[in-house]
Short mmCIF file of C-alpha atoms in Angstrom, two decimals:
data_model
loop_
_atom_site.label_atom_id
_atom_site.label_comp_id
_atom_site.label_asym_id
_atom_site.label_seq_id
_atom_site.Cartn_x
_atom_site.Cartn_y
_atom_site.Cartn_z
CA MET A 1 105.09 89.69 48.40
CA PRO A 2 104.17 93.12 49.96
CA ASN A 3 102.70 95.76 47.61
CA ALA A 4 105.50 97.45 46.14
CA LYS A 5 103.11 99.90 44.41
CA ARG A 6 103.02 101.84 47.84
CA TYR A 7 106.59 102.76 47.64
CA ARG A 8 107.34 102.61 44.05
CA SER A 9 105.99 104.21 41.04
CA PRO A 10 103.88 101.84 39.22
CA LEU A 11 106.00 102.22 35.65
CA THR A 12 108.91 101.35 37.79
CA ILE A 13 108.18 98.56 40.17
CA ALA A 14 109.04 95.71 37.57
CA ALA A 15 112.41 97.46 36.64
CA THR A 16 112.58 97.82 40.70
CA LEU A 17 112.08 94.07 41.37
CA THR A 18 114.30 92.93 38.88
CA ALA A 19 117.12 95.10 39.51
CA LEU A 20 117.05 94.42 43.48
CA ALA A 21 116.99 90.63 42.59
CA ALA A 22 120.03 90.71 40.21
CA THR A 23 122.02 93.24 42.03
CA PRO A 24 124.63 91.50 45.02
CA LEU A 25 123.74 92.56 48.38
CA LEU A 26 126.59 93.27 50.70
CA PRO A 27 126.56 92.39 54.06
CA THR A 28 125.62 95.20 56.36
CA ALA A 29 128.66 95.84 59.11
CA THR A 30 126.20 97.60 61.32
CA ALA A 31 123.12 95.07 61.33
CA LYS A 32 121.60 94.77 64.86
CA THR A 33 121.53 90.74 66.05
CA GLY A 34 118.80 89.12 67.96
CA PRO A 35 115.07 89.13 67.75
CA PRO A 36 113.14 92.25 68.26
CA PRO A 37 111.12 92.62 71.27
CA HIS A 38 107.80 91.03 71.38
CA THR A 39 105.45 94.14 71.59
CA THR A 40 101.98 92.91 70.42
CA ASN A 41 99.36 95.57 69.22
CA ILE A 42 95.94 94.54 70.95
CA GLN A 43 93.35 96.30 68.94
CA ASN A 44 89.81 96.86 70.51
CA SER A 45 87.93 94.09 68.71
CA PRO A 46 86.41 91.05 69.42
CA THR A 47 88.67 88.99 67.00
CA GLN A 48 91.75 90.62 68.16
CA HIS A 49 93.78 88.04 70.49
CA HIS A 50 96.90 88.02 72.25
CA ALA A 51 99.87 85.48 70.52
CA HIS A 52 103.07 84.32 71.59
CA VAL A 53 105.77 84.70 69.12
CA SER A 54 109.00 83.25 69.44
CA THR A 55 111.98 82.17 66.84
CA ALA A 56 111.55 78.83 65.30
CA TYR A 57 114.48 78.95 62.86
CA GLU A 58 117.53 81.14 62.12
CA LEU A 59 118.39 81.63 58.53
CA PRO A 60 122.22 82.30 57.50
CA GLY A 61 123.43 85.53 55.75
CA ASP A 62 123.17 89.36 56.33
CA ARG A 63 120.69 89.84 53.14
CA ALA A 64 118.36 86.74 53.16
CA TYR A 65 115.07 88.58 53.40
CA PRO A 66 113.06 85.76 53.04
CA GLU A 67 109.67 85.12 51.15
CA GLY A 68 108.33 81.63 50.60
CA ILE A 69 107.85 78.80 53.19
CA ALA A 70 107.32 75.17 52.39
CA ALA A 71 107.16 71.89 54.44
CA ASP A 72 108.14 68.40 54.01
CA PRO A 73 105.11 66.40 55.32
CA ARG A 74 107.33 63.23 55.11
CA THR A 75 110.47 64.40 57.23
CA GLY A 76 109.29 67.68 58.90
CA ASP A 77 112.10 69.78 57.07
CA ILE A 78 111.14 73.45 56.31
CA TYR A 79 111.94 75.19 53.28
CA VAL A 80 112.48 78.69 53.21
CA GLY A 81 113.03 81.11 49.76
CA SER A 82 115.28 84.32 49.73
CA TYR A 83 113.60 87.14 48.15
CA ALA A 84 116.76 89.08 47.32
CA THR A 85 119.31 86.00 46.05
CA GLY A 86 117.06 83.00 45.06
CA ALA A 87 118.51 81.04 47.58
CA VAL A 88 116.79 78.09 49.36
CA TYR A 89 117.63 77.14 52.80
CA ARG A 90 116.14 73.96 54.62
CA ALA A 91 115.52 73.76 58.51
CA THR A 92 115.41 70.53 59.83
CA PRO A 93 113.46 69.31 63.35
CA GLY A 94 115.14 69.90 66.43
CA LYS A 95 117.67 72.33 64.96
CA ARG A 96 117.47 76.18 65.21
CA ALA A 97 119.95 76.71 62.47
CA ALA A 98 118.80 76.27 58.68
CA GLN A 99 121.62 75.67 56.13
CA VAL A 100 121.77 76.37 52.59
CA PHE A 101 120.15 74.11 50.44
CA LEU A 102 119.88 75.55 46.95
CA PRO A 103 122.79 78.47 46.72
CA ALA A 104 121.86 81.77 45.24
CA GLY A 105 121.41 82.07 41.71
CA THR A 106 121.04 78.17 40.97
CA ASP A 107 120.23 77.40 38.02
CA GLY A 108 120.10 81.41 37.12
CA ARG A 109 117.03 82.08 39.71
CA LYS A 110 116.96 85.76 40.94
CA THR A 111 114.47 85.33 43.47
CA ALA A 112 112.84 82.52 45.43
CA ASN A 113 109.39 83.53 46.34
CA GLY A 114 106.42 80.78 46.67
CA LEU A 115 107.81 77.20 47.48
CA LYS A 116 105.70 73.96 47.71
CA VAL A 117 106.72 70.44 48.48
CA ASP A 118 104.67 67.89 46.55
CA ARG A 119 103.83 64.41 47.50
CA SER A 120 106.32 63.04 45.37
CA GLY A 121 109.16 64.64 47.25
CA ARG A 122 109.93 67.62 44.77
CA LEU A 123 110.35 71.23 45.58
CA TRP A 124 108.75 74.10 43.52
CA VAL A 125 110.26 77.09 43.78
CA THR A 126 109.06 80.19 41.71
CA ASP A 127 111.57 82.71 40.51
CA SER A 128 109.31 86.18 40.26
CA THR A 129 111.06 87.18 37.29
CA ALA A 130 110.94 84.17 35.52
CA GLY A 131 108.74 81.10 36.10
CA VAL A 132 109.17 78.09 38.42
CA ALA A 133 111.65 75.70 38.99
CA VAL A 134 111.24 71.92 40.41
CA TYR A 135 113.84 69.84 42.12
CA ASP A 136 114.49 66.37 43.62
CA LEU A 137 114.45 66.78 47.03
CA ARG A 138 117.23 64.16 47.62
CA SER A 139 119.36 64.70 45.32
CA ARG A 140 118.69 68.26 44.83
CA ALA A 141 118.91 67.98 40.92
CA LEU A 142 116.64 70.29 38.66
CA ILE A 143 113.95 68.32 37.11
CA ALA A 144 112.16 70.65 35.23
CA ARG A 145 111.80 74.62 34.87
CA PHE A 146 108.83 76.31 33.39
CA ASP A 147 109.38 80.04 32.32
CA VAL A 148 106.69 82.74 31.34
CA PRO A 149 107.46 83.42 27.38
CA GLY A 150 107.77 87.23 26.31
CA THR A 151 104.45 89.21 27.14
CA PRO A 152 102.81 91.32 24.40
CA GLY A 153 104.27 95.10 25.08
CA GLY A 154 106.84 93.54 27.29
CA GLU A 155 103.83 93.38 30.06
CA PRO A 156 105.54 92.99 33.28
CA ARG A 157 105.39 89.47 35.51
CA MET A 158 105.60 88.76 39.01
CA VAL A 159 105.32 85.05 39.20
CA ASN A 160 104.65 84.70 42.95
CA ASP A 161 102.60 81.88 45.16
CA VAL A 162 102.50 78.07 44.18
CA THR A 163 100.30 75.35 45.64
CA ILE A 164 99.53 71.76 44.49
CA ALA A 165 95.99 70.32 44.06
CA ALA A 166 95.03 66.92 44.92
CA ASP A 167 95.64 65.47 41.72
CA GLY A 168 99.21 66.87 41.75
CA THR A 169 98.57 69.98 39.11
CA ALA A 170 100.64 72.94 40.24
CA TYR A 171 98.80 76.43 40.00
CA LEU A 172 101.03 79.76 40.17
CA THR A 173 99.87 83.15 40.57
CA ASP A 174 100.96 86.33 38.60
CA SER A 175 100.85 89.54 40.56
CA PHE A 176 100.93 91.74 37.86
CA ARG A 177 99.01 89.95 35.20
CA ALA A 178 96.17 88.83 37.41
CA VAL A 179 96.73 85.47 35.60
CA ILE A 180 96.76 81.66 37.06
CA TYR A 181 99.20 79.42 35.37
CA ARG A 182 98.89 75.71 35.26
CA VAL A 183 101.48 72.69 35.28
CA THR A 184 100.02 69.11 35.15
CA PRO A 185 101.94 66.16 36.19
CA ALA A 186 101.39 65.29 32.39
CA GLN A 187 103.45 68.29 31.21
CA LEU A 188 105.89 68.05 34.23
CA GLU A 189 106.68 64.21 33.14
CA LYS A 190 107.18 65.07 29.25
CA THR A 191 109.46 68.10 30.04
CA ALA A 192 111.75 66.26 32.74
CA ARG A 193 112.34 64.03 29.34
CA HIS A 194 113.13 66.74 26.88
CA GLU A 195 116.67 67.94 26.29
CA GLY A 196 117.19 70.78 28.51
CA ARG A 197 114.31 70.35 30.71
CA SER A 198 112.60 73.70 29.86
CA GLY A 199 109.05 74.60 28.99
CA GLU A 200 106.96 77.31 29.42
CA LEU A 201 104.56 78.54 31.51
CA THR A 202 101.44 79.59 30.23
CA ALA A 203 98.27 80.92 31.88
CA HIS A 204 95.24 78.85 32.55
CA LEU A 205 92.98 81.31 34.16
CA ASP A 206 92.28 85.01 33.80
CA LEU A 207 90.93 86.63 36.78
CA SER A 208 91.34 90.46 36.11
CA GLY A 209 87.86 90.66 34.76
CA ALA A 210 86.51 89.68 38.04
CA LEU A 211 88.59 91.69 39.96
CA GLU A 212 87.97 95.16 41.50
CA PRO A 213 89.78 97.65 38.90
CA GLN A 214 92.91 98.81 39.94
CA PRO A 215 95.37 101.27 38.09
CA ALA A 216 98.12 99.78 36.01
CA GLY A 217 100.87 97.92 37.46
CA THR A 218 99.34 97.34 40.63
CA PHE A 219 99.54 94.09 42.78
CA THR A 220 96.58 92.06 42.79
CA LEU A 221 96.97 88.05 43.19
CA ASN A 222 99.47 86.58 45.63
CA GLY A 223 98.66 84.08 48.08
CA LEU A 224 97.29 80.42 46.15
CA VAL A 225 96.11 77.73 48.21
CA ALA A 226 94.00 74.43 47.06
CA ASP A 227 91.45 73.07 48.57
CA PRO A 228 92.32 69.97 50.65
CA THR A 229 88.68 68.54 51.13
CA ASP A 230 88.50 68.64 47.27
CA PRO A 231 89.43 65.10 45.81
CA THR A 232 89.15 66.48 42.43
CA GLY A 233 91.67 69.04 42.94
CA ARG A 234 89.36 71.74 40.91
CA ARG A 235 89.18 74.31 43.94
CA LEU A 236 91.72 76.78 44.45
CA PHE A 237 91.15 80.35 46.44
CA THR A 238 93.59 83.25 45.96
CA VAL A 239 93.93 86.94 47.68
CA ASP A 240 93.83 90.03 45.65
CA MET A 241 95.87 91.76 48.26
CA THR A 242 94.76 95.16 47.09
CA GLY A 243 91.32 94.70 46.42
CA GLY A 244 91.13 92.83 50.12
CA ASP A 245 89.43 89.96 48.61
CA LEU A 246 89.16 86.22 48.62
CA TYR A 247 87.91 84.27 45.33
CA ARG A 248 87.03 80.71 44.71
CA VAL A 249 88.43 79.45 41.48
CA ASP A 250 87.17 76.53 40.01
CA THR A 251 90.11 75.39 37.52
CA ALA A 252 87.84 73.10 35.46
CA SER A 253 84.92 75.21 34.72
CA GLY A 254 86.49 78.44 34.90
CA GLU A 255 84.07 80.16 37.43
CA ILE A 256 85.77 82.85 39.48
CA ARG A 257 83.48 83.79 42.57
CA LYS A 258 84.16 86.25 44.92
CA VAL A 259 84.06 84.98 48.48
CA ALA A 260 81.59 86.82 50.91
CA LEU A 261 84.11 87.70 53.92
CA HIS A 262 82.56 88.43 57.45
CA GLY A 263 84.07 90.60 60.14
CA GLY A 264 86.62 91.96 58.25
CA ASP A 265 89.05 91.77 54.71
CA LEU A 266 92.14 90.42 53.26
CA ALA A 267 94.08 93.94 52.67
CA ASN A 268 97.62 93.53 52.37
CA GLY A 269 96.96 89.72 52.22
CA ASP A 270 100.07 87.76 51.47
CA GLY A 271 100.61 83.82 52.03
CA LEU A 272 97.58 81.52 52.61
CA GLU A 273 97.23 78.02 54.61
CA LEU A 274 93.98 76.08 54.43
CA ARG A 275 93.30 73.10 56.48
CA GLY A 276 89.88 71.78 56.24
CA SER A 277 87.48 74.76 56.53
CA THR A 278 90.28 77.03 58.68
CA LEU A 279 92.08 79.37 56.00
CA TRP A 280 95.13 81.34 57.54
CA ALA A 281 96.19 84.73 56.10
CA VAL A 282 99.37 86.69 56.84
CA HIS A 283 98.84 90.51 56.02
CA ASN A 284 102.44 91.73 55.52
CA THR A 285 102.32 95.64 56.09
CA THR A 286 100.15 95.55 59.04
CA ASN A 287 102.19 92.79 60.58
CA SER A 288 99.07 90.77 61.09
CA ILE A 289 97.85 87.37 60.90
CA THR A 290 93.97 86.55 60.31
CA ARG A 291 91.91 83.15 60.65
CA TRP A 292 88.90 82.80 58.78
CA ARG A 293 86.18 80.13 58.89
CA LEU A 294 85.01 79.12 55.40
CA THR A 295 81.36 77.20 54.82
CA ASP A 296 81.36 74.10 52.95
CA ASP A 297 81.03 75.41 49.27
CA GLY A 298 83.90 78.06 49.87
CA THR A 299 81.20 80.91 49.01
CA ALA A 300 81.53 82.79 52.55
CA ALA A 301 84.01 83.29 55.17
CA ARG A 302 84.11 84.54 58.60
CA LEU A 303 86.70 86.14 60.56
CA GLU A 304 87.17 84.16 64.15
CA ARG A 305 90.80 85.47 64.85
CA ARG A 306 93.27 88.37 64.53
CA VAL A 307 96.42 88.90 65.76
CA THR A 308 98.86 92.15 65.27
CA ASP A 309 102.87 92.15 66.34
CA GLU A 310 105.48 94.21 65.33
CA ALA A 311 107.41 91.01 66.13
CA LEU A 312 106.06 89.54 62.62
CA GLN A 313 108.33 92.13 60.78
CA ILE A 314 106.39 92.00 57.65
CA PRO A 315 105.18 88.35 57.35
CA THR A 316 104.78 87.33 53.95
CA THR A 317 103.68 83.57 54.15
CA LEU A 318 103.19 80.75 56.58
CA VAL A 319 102.81 77.10 56.82
CA ARG A 320 101.09 74.92 59.47
CA SER A 321 103.58 71.66 60.24
CA HIS A 322 103.32 69.22 63.35
CA GLY A 323 100.98 71.57 65.39
CA ARG A 324 102.68 74.71 64.88
CA THR A 325 102.06 77.92 62.77
CA LEU A 326 105.54 78.90 60.94
CA VAL A 327 105.58 82.56 59.55
CA VAL A 328 108.32 84.11 57.54
CA ARG A 329 109.62 87.17 58.65
CA SER A 330 110.69 89.19 55.58
CA GLN A 331 112.11 92.16 56.93
CA PHE A 332 111.51 93.81 53.55
CA ASP A 333 111.23 97.28 55.00
CA LYS A 334 114.43 97.59 56.55
CA GLY A 335 116.73 97.62 53.13
CA GLY A 336 114.80 95.22 50.97
CA PRO A 337 112.05 96.15 48.27
CA MET A 338 110.02 98.19 50.77
CA GLY A 339 112.36 100.81 51.96
CA PRO A 340 116.01 101.61 53.08
CA GLY A 341 117.13 100.87 56.56
CA THR A 342 119.09 98.14 58.49
CA PRO A 343 117.95 94.93 58.96
CA THR A 344 117.65 92.61 62.31
CA THR A 345 119.83 89.81 61.71
CA PRO A 346 119.95 86.98 61.65
CA PHE A 347 116.59 86.61 59.42
CA THR A 348 114.50 84.55 60.99
CA VAL A 349 111.16 82.34 60.67
CA ALA A 350 108.61 82.63 63.92
CA ALA A 351 106.58 80.17 65.71
CA VAL A 352 102.96 81.87 66.60
CA HIS A 353 101.00 80.00 69.05
CA GLY A 354 97.42 81.62 69.75
CA ILE A 355 96.31 81.57 66.26
#
């Protein structure tokens, strides 16, 4: 999710986002059609490279404003969530047009931010205003949902990204509270058997003391990934989009360490993807994607490549699937949560080659 603080007063961010998610958005008759021209902005930097940006999938609806994306490694299906309505779309290999998988407002969900498919064929969908819901991909049935209980003094919350560790535990970031929530396999199983299938999403780690100080109401934690090379599922990496920093988190010991970044930073960093020692990040408001090389212990990372292209249309996250880098084009600055305007339709997911 882009840093809405740049466009909204800190005192009204939470109310604005909630109102946007709850207010029906009517189709705009004057919406443009077709993808934008590929106008790559190449900066004078050794890490800046050309890349080819094309449309991989088209999403239904004139006001989708997509944010999250997840791949099912078993089938190759791609799932995309709508920040504006809470709908989830499914795109299948070989077909350009995605279809509605979960309609807008399913199970009372107002937004669909972070998405992840786990090894058991379950789809995790975060709702920034409430928590996370878990679905069976075959039946589309709700398995369980976990909501954040009321916070002291009505403290705003922004449940954002989700990742699944090697042991099956789900972790989630909160961009306002700078905490990481946790749902263990045992918690999921217990809640799924409980009448109502509803549980509480409570903070597991508090990173607020480790982050660079920011004014109240500032977006901080955003993208989150589990280290696939760690069989214990203990090591996570998360980005502070306002501070521009990356943090290594040990979920067992609670150790939080800032990763030393060489060659650049992660300002406006949103979604992350980690494969081995290669980390990709999207930078939403600068229409950029960066690729980093992590050290074996995860304490440092060096920038290898950067792509900046207006055709990315405010990218919010990405996923690597079957050798392709798929990037969500949110268009949040075109009549979405970042400002007025008219979006280009259909909303799309891009394939980016060269990053």
